[in-house]
PDB file of C-alpha atoms in Angstrom:
ATOM      1  CA  UNK A  26      12.673  11.211   1.704  1.00 95.00           C
ATOM      2  CA  UNK A  27      12.602   8.499  -0.901  1.00 98.00           C
ATOM      3  CA  UNK A  28      10.419   8.534  -3.785  1.00 98.00           C
ATOM      4  CA  UNK A  29       9.484   4.947  -5.600  1.00 98.00           C
ATOM      5  CA  UNK A  30       7.107   3.400  -8.149  1.00 98.00           C
ATOM      6  CA  UNK A  31       5.296   0.201  -8.061  1.00 98.00           C
ATOM      7  CA  UNK A  32       5.987  -2.883 -10.581  1.00 97.00           C
ATOM      8  CA  UNK A  33       2.653  -4.004 -12.665  1.00 96.00           C
ATOM      9  CA  UNK A  34       2.644  -8.006 -11.588  1.00 97.00           C
ATOM     10  CA  UNK A  35       1.516  -9.209 -14.839  1.00 97.00           C
ATOM     11  CA  UNK A  36       4.970  -8.003 -16.478  1.00 97.00           C
ATOM     12  CA  UNK A  37       8.378  -9.399 -15.638  1.00 98.00           C
ATOM     13  CA  UNK A  38       9.838  -8.136 -12.346  1.00 98.00           C
ATOM     14  CA  UNK A  39      13.038  -7.764 -13.948  1.00 98.00           C
ATOM     15  CA  UNK A  40      11.786  -5.395 -16.836  1.00 97.00           C
ATOM     16  CA  UNK A  41       9.998  -3.369 -14.499  1.00 98.00           C
ATOM     17  CA  UNK A  42      13.147  -2.787 -12.198  1.00 98.00           C
ATOM     18  CA  UNK A  43      15.028  -1.824 -15.314  1.00 98.00           C
ATOM     19  CA  UNK A  44      12.416   0.709 -16.404  1.00 97.00           C
ATOM     20  CA  UNK A  45      11.785   2.158 -12.464  1.00 98.00           C
ATOM     21  CA  UNK A  46      15.343   2.728 -12.608  1.00 98.00           C
ATOM     22  CA  UNK A  47      15.481   4.697 -15.787  1.00 97.00           C
ATOM     23  CA  UNK A  48      12.832   6.732 -14.719  1.00 98.00           C
ATOM     24  CA  UNK A  49      14.943   7.991 -11.620  1.00 98.00           C
ATOM     25  CA  UNK A  50      13.136   6.812  -8.683  1.00 98.00           C
ATOM     26  CA  UNK A  51      14.556   5.804  -5.395  1.00 98.00           C
ATOM     27  CA  UNK A  52      13.368   2.460  -4.880  1.00 98.00           C
ATOM     28  CA  UNK A  53      10.640  -0.296  -6.220  1.00 98.00           C
ATOM     29  CA  UNK A  54       7.804  -1.120  -4.424  1.00 98.00           C
ATOM     30  CA  UNK A  55       7.490  -4.844  -5.315  1.00 98.00           C
ATOM     31  CA  UNK A  56       3.795  -5.892  -5.723  1.00 98.00           C
ATOM     32  CA  UNK A  57       3.995  -9.639  -4.845  1.00 98.00           C
ATOM     33  CA  UNK A  58       1.234 -10.843  -7.151  1.00 98.00           C
ATOM     34  CA  UNK A  59       0.713 -13.188  -9.640  1.00 98.00           C
ATOM     35  CA  UNK A  60       1.406 -14.119 -12.338  1.00 98.00           C
ATOM     36  CA  UNK A  61       4.888 -12.528 -12.531  1.00 98.00           C
ATOM     37  CA  UNK A  62       5.416 -11.354  -9.471  1.00 98.00           C
ATOM     38  CA  UNK A  63       4.263 -14.357  -6.926  1.00 98.00           C
ATOM     39  CA  UNK A  64       6.479 -15.252  -4.266  1.00 98.00           C
ATOM     40  CA  UNK A  65       7.490 -18.547  -6.149  1.00 98.00           C
ATOM     41  CA  UNK A  66       8.544 -16.351  -9.131  1.00 98.00           C
ATOM     42  CA  UNK A  67      10.486 -13.900  -7.533  1.00 98.00           C
ATOM     43  CA  UNK A  68      12.263 -16.581  -5.408  1.00 98.00           C
ATOM     44  CA  UNK A  69      13.412 -18.585  -8.456  1.00 98.00           C
ATOM     45  CA  UNK A  70      15.069 -15.495  -9.638  1.00 97.00           C
ATOM     46  CA  UNK A  71      15.999 -13.748  -6.466  1.00 97.00           C
ATOM     47  CA  UNK A  72      19.592 -13.027  -7.100  1.00 97.00           C
ATOM     48  CA  UNK A  73      18.907 -11.787 -10.407  1.00 98.00           C
ATOM     49  CA  UNK A  74      16.298  -9.452  -8.773  1.00 98.00           C
ATOM     50  CA  UNK A  75      19.053  -8.429  -6.055  1.00 98.00           C
ATOM     51  CA  UNK A  76      21.466  -7.843  -8.710  1.00 98.00           C
ATOM     52  CA  UNK A  77      19.123  -5.725 -10.987  1.00 98.00           C
ATOM     53  CA  UNK A  78      18.160  -3.499  -7.724  1.00 98.00           C
ATOM     54  CA  UNK A  79      21.743  -2.912  -6.943  1.00 98.00           C
ATOM     55  CA  UNK A  80      22.763  -2.418 -10.798  1.00 98.00           C
ATOM     56  CA  UNK A  81      19.969   0.495 -10.776  1.00 98.00           C
ATOM     57  CA  UNK A  82      20.808   2.030  -7.466  1.00 98.00           C
ATOM     58  CA  UNK A  83      17.371   1.027  -6.368  1.00 98.00           C
ATOM     59  CA  UNK A  84      15.911   0.195  -2.615  1.00 98.00           C
ATOM     60  CA  UNK A  85      13.135  -2.216  -1.790  1.00 98.00           C
ATOM     61  CA  UNK A  86       9.600  -1.751  -0.440  1.00 98.00           C
ATOM     62  CA  UNK A  87       7.430  -4.902  -0.582  1.00 98.00           C
ATOM     63  CA  UNK A  88       3.767  -5.049  -1.058  1.00 98.00           C
ATOM     64  CA  UNK A  89       2.165  -8.217   0.409  1.00 98.00           C
ATOM     65  CA  UNK A  90      -0.185 -10.011  -1.854  1.00 98.00           C
ATOM     66  CA  UNK A  91      -3.442  -8.095  -2.772  1.00 97.00           C
ATOM     67  CA  UNK A  92      -6.101 -10.685  -4.012  1.00 96.00           C
ATOM     68  CA  UNK A  93      -6.079 -12.968  -0.788  1.00 97.00           C
ATOM     69  CA  UNK A  94      -8.985 -13.538   1.973  1.00 97.00           C
ATOM     70  CA  UNK A  95      -6.908 -13.584   5.159  1.00 98.00           C
ATOM     71  CA  UNK A  96     -10.505 -13.524   7.197  1.00 98.00           C
ATOM     72  CA  UNK A  97     -12.577 -15.548   4.820  1.00 98.00           C
ATOM     73  CA  UNK A  98     -15.145 -17.630   6.892  1.00 98.00           C
ATOM     74  CA  UNK A  99     -14.391 -20.770   5.046  1.00 98.00           C
ATOM     75  CA  UNK A 100     -11.172 -22.051   6.942  1.00 98.00           C
ATOM     76  CA  UNK A 101      -9.553 -23.753   4.060  1.00 98.00           C
ATOM     77  CA  UNK A 102      -9.308 -20.439   1.952  1.00 98.00           C
ATOM     78  CA  UNK A 103      -8.329 -18.262   5.037  1.00 98.00           C
ATOM     79  CA  UNK A 104      -5.451 -20.562   6.002  1.00 98.00           C
ATOM     80  CA  UNK A 105      -4.399 -20.530   2.382  1.00 98.00           C
ATOM     81  CA  UNK A 106      -4.413 -16.980   2.121  1.00 98.00           C
ATOM     82  CA  UNK A 107      -2.493 -16.678   5.510  1.00 98.00           C
ATOM     83  CA  UNK A 108       0.137 -18.986   4.009  1.00 98.00           C
ATOM     84  CA  UNK A 109       0.561 -16.950   1.052  1.00 98.00           C
ATOM     85  CA  UNK A 110       1.075 -14.031   3.377  1.00 98.00           C
ATOM     86  CA  UNK A 111       3.533 -15.587   5.700  1.00 98.00           C
ATOM     87  CA  UNK A 112       5.755 -17.128   2.288  1.00 98.00           C
ATOM     88  CA  UNK A 113       5.854 -13.643   0.934  1.00 98.00           C
ATOM     89  CA  UNK A 114       7.000 -12.150   4.251  1.00 98.00           C
ATOM     90  CA  UNK A 115       9.925 -14.410   4.490  1.00 98.00           C
ATOM     91  CA  UNK A 116      10.881 -13.966   0.967  1.00 98.00           C
ATOM     92  CA  UNK A 117      10.531  -9.688   1.639  1.00 98.00           C
ATOM     93  CA  UNK A 118      12.953 -10.547   4.634  1.00 97.00           C
ATOM     94  CA  UNK A 119      15.441 -12.414   2.532  1.00 97.00           C
ATOM     95  CA  UNK A 120      15.571  -9.790  -0.154  1.00 97.00           C
ATOM     96  CA  UNK A 121      16.340  -6.962   2.451  1.00 96.00           C
ATOM     97  CA  UNK A 122      13.171  -4.876   2.038  1.00 98.00           C
ATOM     98  CA  UNK A 123      12.819  -2.052   4.146  1.00 96.00           C
ATOM     99  CA  UNK A 124       9.476  -2.126   4.830  1.00 98.00           C
ATOM    100  CA  UNK A 125       6.407  -4.079   4.299  1.00 98.00           C
ATOM    101  CA  UNK A 126       2.759  -2.973   2.983  1.00 98.00           C
ATOM    102  CA  UNK A 127      -0.434  -4.909   4.367  1.00 98.00           C
ATOM    103  CA  UNK A 128      -3.907  -4.355   3.007  1.00 97.00           C
ATOM    104  CA  UNK A 129      -6.417  -5.115   5.775  1.00 96.00           C
ATOM    105  CA  UNK A 130      -8.441  -8.256   5.593  1.00 97.00           C
ATOM    106  CA  UNK A 131     -11.413  -7.799   3.170  1.00 96.00           C
ATOM    107  CA  UNK A 132     -14.923  -8.719   4.476  1.00 96.00           C
ATOM    108  CA  UNK A 133     -16.264 -10.886   1.784  1.00 94.00           C
ATOM    109  CA  UNK A 134     -19.260 -13.668   1.044  1.00 95.00           C
ATOM    110  CA  UNK A 135     -21.391 -13.416   4.275  1.00 97.00           C
ATOM    111  CA  UNK A 136     -18.809 -11.667   6.574  1.00 96.00           C
ATOM    112  CA  UNK A 137     -20.807  -8.460   6.610  1.00 96.00           C
ATOM    113  CA  UNK A 138     -23.624 -10.397   8.996  1.00 98.00           C
ATOM    114  CA  UNK A 139     -20.880 -11.860  11.335  1.00 98.00           C
ATOM    115  CA  UNK A 140     -18.770  -9.035  11.765  1.00 97.00           C
ATOM    116  CA  UNK A 141     -17.251 -10.042  15.020  1.00 97.00           C
ATOM    117  CA  UNK A 142     -16.209 -13.401  14.139  1.00 98.00           C
ATOM    118  CA  UNK A 143     -14.577 -11.673  10.596  1.00 97.00           C
ATOM    119  CA  UNK A 144     -12.974  -9.062  13.013  1.00 96.00           C
ATOM    120  CA  UNK A 145     -11.680 -11.807  15.162  1.00 97.00           C
ATOM    121  CA  UNK A 146     -10.005 -13.595  12.261  1.00 98.00           C
ATOM    122  CA  UNK A 147      -8.541 -10.393  10.760  1.00 97.00           C
ATOM    123  CA  UNK A 148      -6.853  -9.789  14.198  1.00 97.00           C
ATOM    124  CA  UNK A 149      -5.592 -13.460  14.428  1.00 98.00           C
ATOM    125  CA  UNK A 150      -3.866 -12.714  11.208  1.00 98.00           C
ATOM    126  CA  UNK A 151      -2.466  -9.475  12.071  1.00 98.00           C
ATOM    127  CA  UNK A 152      -1.085 -11.321  15.412  1.00 97.00           C
ATOM    128  CA  UNK A 153       0.585 -13.703  13.404  1.00 97.00           C
ATOM    129  CA  UNK A 154       2.070 -11.478  10.746  1.00 98.00           C
ATOM    130  CA  UNK A 155       3.303  -8.835  13.284  1.00 97.00           C
ATOM    131  CA  UNK A 156       5.236 -11.563  15.276  1.00 97.00           C
ATOM    132  CA  UNK A 157       6.537 -13.219  12.162  1.00 97.00           C
ATOM    133  CA  UNK A 158       8.211  -9.832  10.939  1.00 96.00           C
ATOM    134  CA  UNK A 159      10.721  -9.709  13.594  1.00 91.00           C
ATOM    135  CA  UNK A 160      11.977  -6.031  13.272  1.00 89.00           C
ATOM    136  CA  UNK A 161      10.683  -5.424   9.822  1.00 95.00           C
ATOM    137  CA  UNK A 162       8.320  -2.166   9.677  1.00 97.00           C
ATOM    138  CA  UNK A 163       4.664  -3.097   8.380  1.00 98.00           C
ATOM    139  CA  UNK A 164       2.470  -0.276   7.318  1.00 98.00           C
ATOM    140  CA  UNK A 165      -1.301  -1.084   7.111  1.00 98.00           C
ATOM    141  CA  UNK A 166      -2.814   0.655   4.083  1.00 98.00           C
ATOM    142  CA  UNK A 167      -6.280   2.280   4.440  1.00 98.00           C
ATOM    143  CA  UNK A 168      -8.870   1.010   2.047  1.00 97.00           C
ATOM    144  CA  UNK A 169     -12.104   1.701   0.098  1.00 94.00           C
ATOM    145  CA  UNK A 170     -15.504   1.148   1.740  1.00 94.00           C
ATOM    146  CA  UNK A 171     -16.101  -1.835  -0.184  1.00 91.00           C
ATOM    147  CA  UNK A 172     -13.576  -3.503   1.931  1.00 93.00           C
ATOM    148  CA  UNK A 173     -15.499  -2.604   5.220  1.00 92.00           C
ATOM    149  CA  UNK A 174     -12.391  -2.779   7.336  1.00 92.00           C
ATOM    150  CA  UNK A 175      -9.638  -0.361   7.397  1.00 94.00           C
ATOM    151  CA  UNK A 176     -11.440   2.484   5.767  1.00 95.00           C
ATOM    152  CA  UNK A 177     -12.474   5.369   8.466  1.00 95.00           C
ATOM    153  CA  UNK A 178     -10.359   6.744  11.311  1.00 95.00           C
ATOM    154  CA  UNK A 179     -12.136   4.831  13.812  1.00 94.00           C
ATOM    155  CA  UNK A 180     -11.217   1.718  12.135  1.00 95.00           C
ATOM    156  CA  UNK A 181      -7.347   2.303  12.509  1.00 96.00           C
ATOM    157  CA  UNK A 182      -7.968   3.848  16.271  1.00 95.00           C
ATOM    158  CA  UNK A 183      -8.985   0.022  17.366  1.00 93.00           C
ATOM    159  CA  UNK A 184      -6.590  -1.582  15.336  1.00 95.00           C
ATOM    160  CA  UNK A 185      -3.449   0.427  16.494  1.00 96.00           C
ATOM    161  CA  UNK A 186      -4.702  -0.050  19.702  1.00 95.00           C
ATOM    162  CA  UNK A 187      -4.311  -3.713  19.705  1.00 95.00           C
ATOM    163  CA  UNK A 188      -1.133  -3.475  17.237  1.00 96.00           C
ATOM    164  CA  UNK A 189       1.112  -0.807  18.379  1.00 95.00           C
ATOM    165  CA  UNK A 190       3.962  -1.776  16.121  1.00 95.00           C
ATOM    166  CA  UNK A 191       1.993  -1.167  13.066  1.00 97.00           C
ATOM    167  CA  UNK A 192       2.216   1.867  11.052  1.00 98.00           C
ATOM    168  CA  UNK A 193      -0.059   3.193   8.325  1.00 98.00           C
ATOM    169  CA  UNK A 194       0.298   3.239   4.762  1.00 98.00           C
ATOM    170  CA  UNK A 195      -1.575   6.564   3.821  1.00 98.00           C
ATOM    171  CA  UNK A 196      -3.245   5.824   0.516  1.00 98.00           C
ATOM    172  CA  UNK A 197      -4.331   9.160  -1.199  1.00 98.00           C
ATOM    173  CA  UNK A 198      -6.768   7.063  -3.972  1.00 97.00           C
ATOM    174  CA  UNK A 199      -8.267   4.802  -1.484  1.00 98.00           C
ATOM    175  CA  UNK A 200      -9.394   7.324   0.969  1.00 98.00           C
ATOM    176  CA  UNK A 201     -11.052   9.624  -1.749  1.00 97.00           C
ATOM    177  CA  UNK A 202     -13.261   6.974  -2.922  1.00 97.00           C
ATOM    178  CA  UNK A 203     -16.990   7.166  -1.839  1.00 96.00           C
ATOM    179  CA  UNK A 204     -16.061  10.077   0.671  1.00 94.00           C
ATOM    180  CA  UNK A 205     -19.229  11.867   0.982  1.00 82.00           C
ATOM    181  CA  UNK A 206     -17.529  14.293   3.629  1.00 84.00           C
ATOM    182  CA  UNK A 207     -14.782  15.077   1.312  1.00 83.00           C
ATOM    183  CA  UNK A 208     -12.534  14.780   4.288  1.00 93.00           C
ATOM    184  CA  UNK A 209     -11.628  11.137   5.007  1.00 97.00           C
ATOM    185  CA  UNK A 210      -7.960  11.711   3.569  1.00 97.00           C
ATOM    186  CA  UNK A 211      -7.298  14.695   5.624  1.00 96.00           C
ATOM    187  CA  UNK A 212      -8.816  13.433   8.699  1.00 96.00           C
ATOM    188  CA  UNK A 213      -6.767  10.260   8.582  1.00 97.00           C
ATOM    189  CA  UNK A 214      -3.509  12.429   8.027  1.00 96.00           C
ATOM    190  CA  UNK A 215      -4.522  14.771  11.108  1.00 95.00           C
ATOM    191  CA  UNK A 216      -5.265  11.660  13.310  1.00 95.00           C
ATOM    192  CA  UNK A 217      -2.684   9.350  12.784  1.00 96.00           C
ATOM    193  CA  UNK A 218       0.274  11.726  11.694  1.00 91.00           C
ATOM    194  CA  UNK A 219       2.657  10.236  13.701  1.00 91.00           C
ATOM    195  CA  UNK A 220       1.698   6.587  12.591  1.00 96.00           C
ATOM    196  CA  UNK A 221       2.332   7.176   9.260  1.00 98.00           C
ATOM    197  CA  UNK A 222       5.141   4.949   7.896  1.00 98.00           C
ATOM    198  CA  UNK A 223       4.623   5.076   4.204  1.00 98.00           C
ATOM    199  CA  UNK A 224       2.357   7.169   1.247  1.00 98.00           C
ATOM    200  CA  UNK A 225       0.778   6.101  -1.846  1.00 98.00           C
ATOM    201  CA  UNK A 226       0.263   8.782  -4.120  1.00 98.00           C
ATOM    202  CA  UNK A 227      -2.484   8.737  -7.023  1.00 98.00           C
ATOM    203  CA  UNK A 228      -5.482  10.628  -7.900  1.00 98.00           C
ATOM    204  CA  UNK A 229      -9.043   9.945  -8.844  1.00 97.00           C
ATOM    205  CA  UNK A 230     -12.523  11.309  -8.829  1.00 96.00           C
ATOM    206  CA  UNK A 231     -14.034   9.687  -5.731  1.00 95.00           C
ATOM    207  CA  UNK A 232     -15.841   6.655  -7.548  1.00 95.00           C
ATOM    208  CA  UNK A 233     -12.961   4.460  -8.521  1.00 95.00           C
ATOM    209  CA  UNK A 234      -9.441   3.731  -7.983  1.00 96.00           C
ATOM    210  CA  UNK A 235      -8.231   5.131 -11.117  1.00 96.00           C
ATOM    211  CA  UNK A 236      -4.717   5.451 -10.524  1.00 97.00           C
ATOM    212  CA  UNK A 237      -4.393   8.850 -12.078  1.00 97.00           C
ATOM    213  CA  UNK A 238      -1.788  10.945 -12.374  1.00 97.00           C
ATOM    214  CA  UNK A 239      -1.410  14.079  -9.695  1.00 97.00           C
ATOM    215  CA  UNK A 240      -3.908  16.929 -10.625  1.00 96.00           C
ATOM    216  CA  UNK A 241      -6.225  14.489 -12.915  1.00 96.00           C
ATOM    217  CA  UNK A 242      -8.841  14.044 -10.102  1.00 96.00           C
ATOM    218  CA  UNK A 243     -10.080  15.835  -7.268  1.00 95.00           C
ATOM    219  CA  UNK A 244      -7.950  14.928  -4.655  1.00 96.00           C
ATOM    220  CA  UNK A 245      -6.661  18.187  -2.460  1.00 94.00           C
ATOM    221  CA  UNK A 246      -2.832  17.209  -2.669  1.00 97.00           C
ATOM    222  CA  UNK A 247      -1.829  20.987  -1.608  1.00 96.00           C
ATOM    223  CA  UNK A 248      -3.544  20.393   1.991  1.00 95.00           C
ATOM    224  CA  UNK A 249      -2.496  17.184   2.324  1.00 96.00           C
ATOM    225  CA  UNK A 250       1.283  17.998   1.775  1.00 97.00           C
ATOM    226  CA  UNK A 251       0.762  21.103   4.175  1.00 96.00           C
ATOM    227  CA  UNK A 252      -0.565  18.326   6.937  1.00 95.00           C
ATOM    228  CA  UNK A 253       2.543  16.169   6.135  1.00 96.00           C
ATOM    229  CA  UNK A 254       5.096  18.963   6.108  1.00 96.00           C
ATOM    230  CA  UNK A 255       3.459  19.954   9.823  1.00 94.00           C
ATOM    231  CA  UNK A 256       4.286  16.519  11.050  1.00 93.00           C
ATOM    232  CA  UNK A 257       7.588  16.339   9.360  1.00 94.00           C
ATOM    233  CA  UNK A 258       6.905  13.485   7.437  1.00 96.00           C
ATOM    234  CA  UNK A 259      10.509  12.278   5.716  1.00 95.00           C
ATOM    235  CA  UNK A 260      10.059   8.656   4.722  1.00 97.00           C
ATOM    236  CA  UNK A 261       8.919   6.681   1.641  1.00 98.00           C
ATOM    237  CA  UNK A 262       6.438   7.919  -0.944  1.00 98.00           C
ATOM    238  CA  UNK A 263       5.265   5.424  -3.562  1.00 98.00           C
ATOM    239  CA  UNK A 264       3.554   6.610  -6.863  1.00 98.00           C
ATOM    240  CA  UNK A 265       0.729   4.253  -7.735  1.00 98.00           C
ATOM    241  CA  UNK A 266       0.186   6.203 -11.122  1.00 96.00           C
ATOM    242  CA  UNK A 267      -0.868   3.517 -13.579  1.00 95.00           C
ATOM    243  CA  UNK A 268      -1.552   5.443 -16.774  1.00 92.00           C
ATOM    244  CA  UNK A 269      -0.230   4.239 -20.130  1.00 90.00           C
ATOM    245  CA  UNK A 270       2.254   6.861 -20.507  1.00 94.00           C
ATOM    246  CA  UNK A 271       4.773   6.828 -17.645  1.00 94.00           C
ATOM    247  CA  UNK A 272       5.806  10.418 -18.037  1.00 96.00           C
ATOM    248  CA  UNK A 273       2.614  10.907 -16.044  1.00 96.00           C
ATOM    249  CA  UNK A 274       4.364   8.756 -13.147  1.00 97.00           C
ATOM    250  CA  UNK A 275       7.606  11.150 -13.401  1.00 98.00           C
ATOM    251  CA  UNK A 276       5.407  14.409 -13.803  1.00 98.00           C
ATOM    252  CA  UNK A 277       3.368  13.297 -10.661  1.00 98.00           C
ATOM    253  CA  UNK A 278       6.731  12.865  -8.771  1.00 98.00           C
ATOM    254  CA  UNK A 279       7.860  16.174  -9.631  1.00 98.00           C
ATOM    255  CA  UNK A 280       4.680  18.058  -8.522  1.00 97.00           C
ATOM    256  CA  UNK A 281       4.646  16.545  -5.054  1.00 98.00           C
ATOM    257  CA  UNK A 282       8.336  16.997  -4.817  1.00 96.00           C
ATOM    258  CA  UNK A 283       7.429  21.049  -5.537  1.00 96.00           C
ATOM    259  CA  UNK A 284       4.647  20.736  -2.829  1.00 96.00           C
ATOM    260  CA  UNK A 285       6.912  19.666  -0.052  1.00 93.00           C
ATOM    261  CA  UNK A 286       9.605  22.447  -1.364  1.00 89.00           C
ATOM    262  CA  UNK A 287       7.291  24.984  -0.858  1.00 83.00           C
TER     263      UNK A 287
END
């Protein structure tokens, strides 16, 4: 199992690589968002980034751009968003990333009134991006209800039928938001255990995506880890703990490691 941390894209990527390396992680999950980690910025510093990863003994996972709209009803916005994704994916392949993380297409504007149209655009995008990925593993991340897509287990049943090559990025924080049942996270793990290709670990209290350290919120990590042990999960785990004190990032990693060793 590999444990990683994500860069903060408003800070220089090289500084973030050095910081994550000093904290003893196995890899960087490179969030490819502006201003400092847009694909153009990364491409301009590609050799230095590759060298920094090697010098710090870090592997690489890439997280595709977050703040785009790949199923937007406005064609020019939609196509621009899809282009951003393609360019980022091309660069992730050049950098030698082991896998990429992808958000489902957000439903925005008047999209909620024409869900079939939005779903068609979203699936068109997934068809394009999975074809472009070649053999690289793409892990689609579960989101929170505001996305209106890729939230509940039934959303992923349909997606995985249509796109059998996709894996699941199971995000603990997203699954816990606005979950009246308190079971969404565990149901995702139970229903799609064999499809989980990546984990995002953070805590919250069920209202916002707080990115708290493990134990600071209301997520039942003990039960989640028991489920993951049952399916023999042994792949990448990214800690998305964005508290100012980065020791909280390390403490979260050590707590989860202990749970897996029980």
